[in-house]
Short mmCIF file of C-alpha atoms in Angstrom, two decimals:
data_model
loop_
_atom_site.label_atom_id
_atom_site.label_comp_id
_atom_site.label_asym_id
_atom_site.label_seq_id
_atom_site.Cartn_x
_atom_site.Cartn_y
_atom_site.Cartn_z
CA UNK A 1 149.98 75.61 65.54
CA UNK A 2 151.10 76.77 68.97
CA UNK A 3 151.89 80.48 69.08
CA UNK A 4 155.15 81.89 70.41
CA UNK A 5 154.66 83.91 73.60
CA UNK A 6 156.67 87.14 73.49
CA UNK A 7 157.18 89.85 76.12
CA UNK A 8 158.40 93.28 75.01
CA UNK A 9 160.27 95.17 77.74
CA UNK A 10 160.56 98.83 76.76
CA UNK A 11 162.98 101.17 78.50
CA UNK A 12 161.25 104.56 78.03
CA UNK A 13 164.35 106.66 78.80
CA UNK A 14 167.09 104.71 77.02
CA UNK A 15 169.10 105.99 74.10
CA UNK A 16 167.79 108.43 71.56
CA UNK A 17 164.03 108.64 71.88
CA UNK A 18 162.53 106.01 69.55
CA UNK A 19 160.86 104.11 72.37
CA UNK A 20 157.62 106.05 72.19
CA UNK A 21 157.00 104.72 68.66
CA UNK A 22 157.73 101.09 69.45
CA UNK A 23 154.37 100.09 70.91
CA UNK A 24 152.50 101.21 67.79
CA UNK A 25 155.08 99.50 65.57
CA UNK A 26 154.60 96.25 67.50
CA UNK A 27 150.85 96.48 66.98
CA UNK A 28 151.34 97.07 63.25
CA UNK A 29 154.22 94.71 62.42
CA UNK A 30 154.03 91.61 64.62
CA UNK A 31 152.71 88.47 62.93
CA UNK A 32 149.69 87.66 65.09
CA UNK A 33 149.18 84.29 63.38
CA UNK A 34 152.31 82.91 65.05
CA UNK A 35 152.95 85.30 67.96
CA UNK A 36 150.98 86.51 70.94
CA UNK A 37 152.59 89.27 72.95
CA UNK A 38 152.52 91.49 75.99
CA UNK A 39 154.22 94.86 76.50
CA UNK A 40 155.70 96.22 79.73
CA UNK A 41 157.65 99.38 80.51
CA UNK A 42 160.62 99.49 82.86
CA UNK A 43 160.35 101.99 85.68
CA UNK A 44 163.81 102.08 87.27
CA UNK A 45 167.35 100.73 86.94
CA UNK A 46 167.32 96.96 87.30
CA UNK A 47 163.59 96.65 86.59
CA UNK A 48 164.18 94.97 83.21
CA UNK A 49 166.24 92.31 84.98
CA UNK A 50 163.43 91.64 87.45
CA UNK A 51 160.75 91.43 84.77
CA UNK A 52 162.87 89.16 82.57
CA UNK A 53 163.47 86.74 85.45
CA UNK A 54 159.72 86.51 86.04
CA UNK A 55 159.19 85.90 82.31
CA UNK A 56 161.31 82.74 82.24
CA UNK A 57 159.03 79.75 81.74
CA UNK A 58 156.06 81.99 80.93
CA UNK A 59 157.36 83.41 77.64
CA UNK A 60 159.35 81.94 74.78
CA UNK A 61 161.08 85.23 74.00
CA UNK A 62 161.77 88.42 75.94
CA UNK A 63 162.51 91.47 73.77
CA UNK A 64 164.86 94.13 75.11
CA UNK A 65 163.78 97.48 73.67
CA UNK A 66 166.54 99.91 74.57
CA UNK A 67 170.30 100.31 74.58
CA UNK A 68 173.16 98.04 75.59
CA UNK A 69 172.35 98.39 79.29
CA UNK A 70 168.77 97.21 78.79
CA UNK A 71 169.97 94.33 76.62
CA UNK A 72 172.40 93.34 79.39
CA UNK A 73 169.70 93.41 82.06
CA UNK A 74 167.32 91.26 80.05
CA UNK A 75 169.89 88.86 78.63
CA UNK A 76 171.64 88.24 81.96
CA UNK A 77 168.32 87.02 83.38
CA UNK A 78 167.80 84.48 80.58
CA UNK A 79 171.16 82.67 80.74
CA UNK A 80 170.91 78.88 80.77
CA UNK A 81 167.16 78.95 80.16
CA UNK A 82 165.06 78.10 77.12
CA UNK A 83 163.65 81.63 77.00
CA UNK A 84 165.39 83.55 74.21
CA UNK A 85 166.54 87.17 74.05
CA UNK A 86 165.44 89.37 71.15
CA UNK A 87 166.57 92.96 70.61
CA UNK A 88 165.00 96.10 69.24
CA UNK A 89 168.02 98.43 69.40
CA UNK A 90 167.10 101.98 70.40
CA UNK A 91 170.28 102.98 72.22
CA UNK A 92 173.28 105.06 71.21
CA UNK A 93 175.77 102.20 70.67
CA UNK A 94 173.83 98.96 70.09
CA UNK A 95 176.98 96.84 70.08
CA UNK A 96 175.48 93.35 70.35
CA UNK A 97 172.63 94.15 67.96
CA UNK A 98 175.02 95.46 65.33
CA UNK A 99 177.25 92.41 65.67
CA UNK A 100 174.24 90.10 65.21
CA UNK A 101 173.09 92.10 62.14
CA UNK A 102 169.84 93.15 63.80
CA UNK A 103 168.52 96.22 61.95
CA UNK A 104 168.34 99.53 63.78
CA UNK A 105 165.01 100.33 62.15
CA UNK A 106 162.26 99.25 64.53
CA UNK A 107 160.04 97.84 61.79
CA UNK A 108 162.88 95.73 60.39
CA UNK A 109 163.91 94.49 63.83
CA UNK A 110 160.31 93.38 64.36
CA UNK A 111 160.45 91.43 61.10
CA UNK A 112 163.46 89.57 62.51
CA UNK A 113 161.34 88.60 65.53
CA UNK A 114 158.56 87.38 63.22
CA UNK A 115 161.01 84.89 61.67
CA UNK A 116 161.85 83.40 65.11
CA UNK A 117 165.30 82.20 64.03
CA UNK A 118 167.39 81.42 67.12
CA UNK A 119 171.00 80.63 67.93
CA UNK A 120 173.02 80.06 71.09
CA UNK A 121 175.86 82.44 71.99
CA UNK A 122 178.55 82.68 74.65
CA UNK A 123 178.42 85.11 77.55
CA UNK A 124 181.05 86.41 79.97
CA UNK A 125 181.13 86.55 83.74
CA UNK A 126 183.14 89.28 85.45
CA UNK A 127 183.31 88.81 89.21
CA UNK A 128 180.01 86.97 88.95
CA UNK A 129 178.31 89.67 86.89
CA UNK A 130 177.29 89.09 83.29
CA UNK A 131 178.55 90.75 80.11
CA UNK A 132 176.93 89.77 76.82
CA UNK A 133 179.08 91.78 74.46
CA UNK A 134 182.22 93.60 75.68
CA UNK A 135 183.61 94.32 79.14
CA UNK A 136 186.68 96.36 79.98
CA UNK A 137 189.04 97.82 82.55
CA UNK A 138 191.04 101.03 82.20
CA UNK A 139 190.28 103.93 79.89
CA UNK A 140 187.01 102.54 78.50
CA UNK A 141 185.86 101.79 82.05
CA UNK A 142 186.78 105.33 83.07
CA UNK A 143 184.82 106.75 80.12
CA UNK A 144 181.82 104.60 81.00
CA UNK A 145 181.79 106.00 84.54
CA UNK A 146 182.08 109.57 83.26
CA UNK A 147 179.50 109.06 80.49
CA UNK A 148 176.93 107.88 83.03
CA UNK A 149 177.05 111.38 84.54
CA UNK A 150 176.56 113.19 81.21
CA UNK A 151 173.25 114.70 80.13
CA UNK A 152 174.06 114.39 76.41
CA UNK A 153 173.97 110.61 75.91
CA UNK A 154 174.28 110.54 72.12
CA UNK A 155 177.35 109.62 70.02
CA UNK A 156 178.44 113.27 69.79
CA UNK A 157 178.58 113.57 73.57
CA UNK A 158 180.53 110.33 73.78
CA UNK A 159 183.16 111.55 71.30
CA UNK A 160 183.44 114.88 73.13
CA UNK A 161 183.98 113.07 76.44
CA UNK A 162 186.70 110.81 75.01
CA UNK A 163 188.49 113.81 73.51
CA UNK A 164 188.41 115.64 76.83
CA UNK A 165 189.52 112.72 79.00
CA UNK A 166 192.19 111.21 76.73
CA UNK A 167 194.95 113.69 77.61
CA UNK A 168 194.16 113.47 81.34
CA UNK A 169 194.07 109.72 81.71
CA UNK A 170 197.05 107.86 83.19
CA UNK A 171 197.74 104.18 82.55
CA UNK A 172 197.86 101.74 85.48
CA UNK A 173 200.03 98.71 86.17
CA UNK A 174 198.14 95.40 86.08
CA UNK A 175 199.01 91.82 86.96
CA UNK A 176 197.30 89.72 84.33
CA UNK A 177 196.85 85.95 84.32
CA UNK A 178 195.60 84.54 81.00
CA UNK A 179 194.84 80.82 81.16
CA UNK A 180 197.60 80.41 83.74
CA UNK A 181 200.28 82.62 82.13
CA UNK A 182 201.04 85.72 84.19
CA UNK A 183 202.22 89.17 83.03
CA UNK A 184 202.76 92.51 84.77
CA UNK A 185 202.66 95.65 82.65
CA UNK A 186 201.28 99.18 82.41
CA UNK A 187 198.19 99.29 80.20
CA UNK A 188 195.93 102.01 78.84
CA UNK A 189 193.01 99.60 78.83
CA UNK A 190 192.19 95.90 78.79
CA UNK A 191 189.11 94.72 76.92
CA UNK A 192 187.33 91.37 77.16
CA UNK A 193 185.42 90.86 73.95
CA UNK A 194 182.68 88.36 73.26
CA UNK A 195 181.78 90.08 69.99
CA UNK A 196 184.07 92.25 67.89
CA UNK A 197 182.72 95.72 68.70
CA UNK A 198 181.76 98.15 71.44
CA UNK A 199 179.03 99.66 69.28
CA UNK A 200 178.57 102.13 66.42
CA UNK A 201 180.74 99.74 64.32
CA UNK A 202 183.82 100.59 66.41
CA UNK A 203 185.74 97.31 66.55
CA UNK A 204 188.11 96.50 69.42
CA UNK A 205 188.53 92.77 68.64
CA UNK A 206 188.10 92.33 64.87
CA UNK A 207 188.41 88.52 64.91
CA UNK A 208 186.13 87.81 67.88
CA UNK A 209 183.37 85.24 67.45
CA UNK A 210 180.42 85.11 69.77
CA UNK A 211 180.02 81.33 69.78
CA UNK A 212 183.61 79.97 69.84
CA UNK A 213 183.89 79.41 73.59
CA UNK A 214 186.73 81.94 73.91
CA UNK A 215 187.22 85.50 75.13
CA UNK A 216 189.25 87.84 72.92
CA UNK A 217 191.51 89.74 75.31
CA UNK A 218 192.75 93.04 73.86
CA UNK A 219 195.51 94.73 75.88
CA UNK A 220 196.29 98.30 74.80
CA UNK A 221 199.68 98.82 76.39
CA UNK A 222 200.90 102.23 77.56
CA UNK A 223 201.79 104.32 74.51
CA UNK A 224 202.99 107.86 73.72
CA UNK A 225 200.20 110.43 73.76
CA UNK A 226 200.94 111.38 70.15
CA UNK A 227 200.04 107.83 69.06
CA UNK A 228 196.37 108.38 69.96
CA UNK A 229 195.26 109.05 66.35
CA UNK A 230 196.83 105.74 65.30
CA UNK A 231 194.76 103.90 67.93
CA UNK A 232 191.61 105.66 66.77
CA UNK A 233 192.23 104.74 63.14
CA UNK A 234 192.97 101.12 64.06
CA UNK A 235 189.63 100.62 65.82
CA UNK A 236 187.79 102.24 62.93
CA UNK A 237 189.47 100.19 60.19
CA UNK A 238 189.56 96.97 62.28
CA UNK A 239 193.35 96.74 62.46
CA UNK A 240 193.81 97.19 66.23
CA UNK A 241 195.36 93.71 66.46
CA UNK A 242 198.18 94.84 64.15
CA UNK A 243 199.52 97.77 66.21
CA UNK A 244 202.84 97.37 68.05
CA UNK A 245 201.36 98.69 71.30
CA UNK A 246 198.48 96.19 71.31
CA UNK A 247 198.21 92.53 72.21
CA UNK A 248 195.16 90.43 71.27
CA UNK A 249 194.90 86.86 72.49
CA UNK A 250 192.13 84.36 73.24
CA UNK A 251 191.43 82.67 76.55
CA UNK A 252 188.78 81.05 78.72
CA UNK A 253 189.84 82.38 82.12
CA UNK A 254 191.50 85.70 82.96
CA UNK A 255 192.43 87.28 86.28
CA UNK A 256 193.36 90.97 86.63
CA UNK A 257 194.88 92.45 89.78
CA UNK A 258 195.99 95.99 90.61
CA UNK A 259 197.18 97.96 93.62
CA UNK A 260 194.43 100.49 92.90
CA UNK A 261 190.70 100.04 92.35
CA UNK A 262 189.75 98.50 89.00
CA UNK A 263 187.40 100.87 87.18
CA UNK A 264 185.46 98.88 84.61
CA UNK A 265 182.34 98.49 82.53
CA UNK A 266 180.03 95.67 81.46
CA UNK A 267 178.44 96.29 78.06
CA UNK A 268 179.06 100.00 78.52
CA UNK A 269 177.55 100.20 82.01
CA UNK A 270 179.97 101.36 84.75
CA UNK A 271 181.00 98.88 87.42
CA UNK A 272 183.47 98.89 90.33
CA UNK A 273 185.46 95.65 90.55
CA UNK A 274 187.66 96.12 93.59
CA UNK A 275 191.34 95.26 93.11
CA UNK A 276 190.85 91.83 91.56
CA UNK A 277 188.66 90.74 88.68
CA UNK A 278 188.02 87.22 87.42
CA UNK A 279 186.67 86.90 83.89
CA UNK A 280 185.32 83.59 82.59
CA UNK A 281 183.53 82.38 79.47
CA UNK A 282 180.12 80.70 79.62
CA UNK A 283 179.91 78.80 76.33
CA UNK A 284 176.61 78.84 74.42
CA UNK A 285 174.73 79.95 77.51
CA UNK A 286 172.23 82.38 75.99
CA UNK A 287 169.67 81.85 73.22
CA UNK A 288 169.08 84.88 70.98
CA UNK A 289 166.76 85.70 68.10
CA UNK A 290 168.77 86.56 64.97
CA UNK A 291 168.02 87.32 61.32
CA UNK A 292 167.73 84.18 59.19
CA UNK A 293 170.43 83.66 56.58
CA UNK A 294 168.01 84.57 53.80
CA UNK A 295 166.77 87.72 55.57
CA UNK A 296 166.39 90.22 52.78
CA UNK A 297 168.60 93.27 53.20
CA UNK A 298 167.08 96.54 52.07
CA UNK A 299 169.43 98.82 50.11
CA UNK A 300 167.84 101.82 51.82
CA UNK A 301 168.45 100.48 55.34
CA UNK A 302 171.75 102.34 55.93
CA UNK A 303 170.08 105.65 55.04
CA UNK A 304 166.96 104.93 57.06
CA UNK A 305 169.05 103.85 60.05
CA UNK A 306 171.04 107.09 59.83
CA UNK A 307 167.77 108.99 59.88
CA UNK A 308 166.68 107.13 63.02
CA UNK A 309 169.94 108.05 64.75
CA UNK A 310 169.19 111.75 64.31
CA UNK A 311 167.21 113.61 66.99
CA UNK A 312 163.46 113.99 66.34
CA UNK A 313 162.40 116.96 64.22
CA UNK A 314 160.41 119.41 66.35
CA UNK A 315 156.74 119.99 65.62
CA UNK A 316 156.80 123.30 63.78
CA UNK A 317 153.03 123.74 64.01
CA UNK A 318 153.56 124.75 67.65
CA UNK A 319 155.64 127.88 68.00
CA UNK A 320 158.35 127.94 70.69
CA UNK A 321 157.64 129.95 73.81
CA UNK A 322 158.37 133.60 73.23
CA UNK A 323 157.35 133.55 69.54
CA UNK A 324 154.05 134.72 68.15
CA UNK A 325 152.30 134.34 64.83
CA UNK A 326 152.78 137.31 62.52
CA UNK A 327 149.75 139.09 61.19
CA UNK A 328 148.70 138.39 57.60
#
């Protein structure tokens, strides 16, 4: 039987610090009877994209080990090829991985790769750049730009940033064309969703499907500042499409124009789009490795995944600088 050739691309600085354990886990967990593999580490922004492009035709699967940005870099290089994307999610949001039911535990994510179950999914293009999961303009784009400057990249820092920026942010007026129908309105943010969530199980487009050939367009219209808690609740309980200030529709082609610069993001990574953005769907353009339907769920997974989201426990056998061992 011919073995699957797999390349693991590990981003050593992404997310929350699990990357250093991945190489050993790969050695321990990968099924060597059906898989032969190589491991490479990314060294700078964009390096994963370069390595993934070189892997096309030489590997059957390229594994993105990192957060949503790493997944975007790898996946965008595999579009319309027979080389599949697999994910070991080690970031702070892990939006696409969560949507695809890929476990956050490294060992369990490796078991998914061992099964080699694949499916084709849609992708988005925004001014020629690729988004695999969710792209946006407005407040979420603004937050993405600000978050890129933060030293604390975990969920707590993200929540703190949103809380700080919410009261300061001003809506902009956009001219929006959705499959030929044009609107002009002030909006807090406009999201283009391939899957239902940004990450961390925060859902902006509850009904989105990743293989239906359509983009779920979620327009959060300008709303009173006191209505912020209602918006927060709606994205947590997946009812954002039921609020009176929100519009969710589906389309294949969208154009956004503004008199000011469009501040956006692609899969959480900040991007400047000028004053006009064209968003298009690319149906079933990317092959991904997903859990098989009979993949056994472990009842302890939610607790183990929570543990992996916490920062590493310091080694208490080494005393911090400035401390000394007491005499017995």
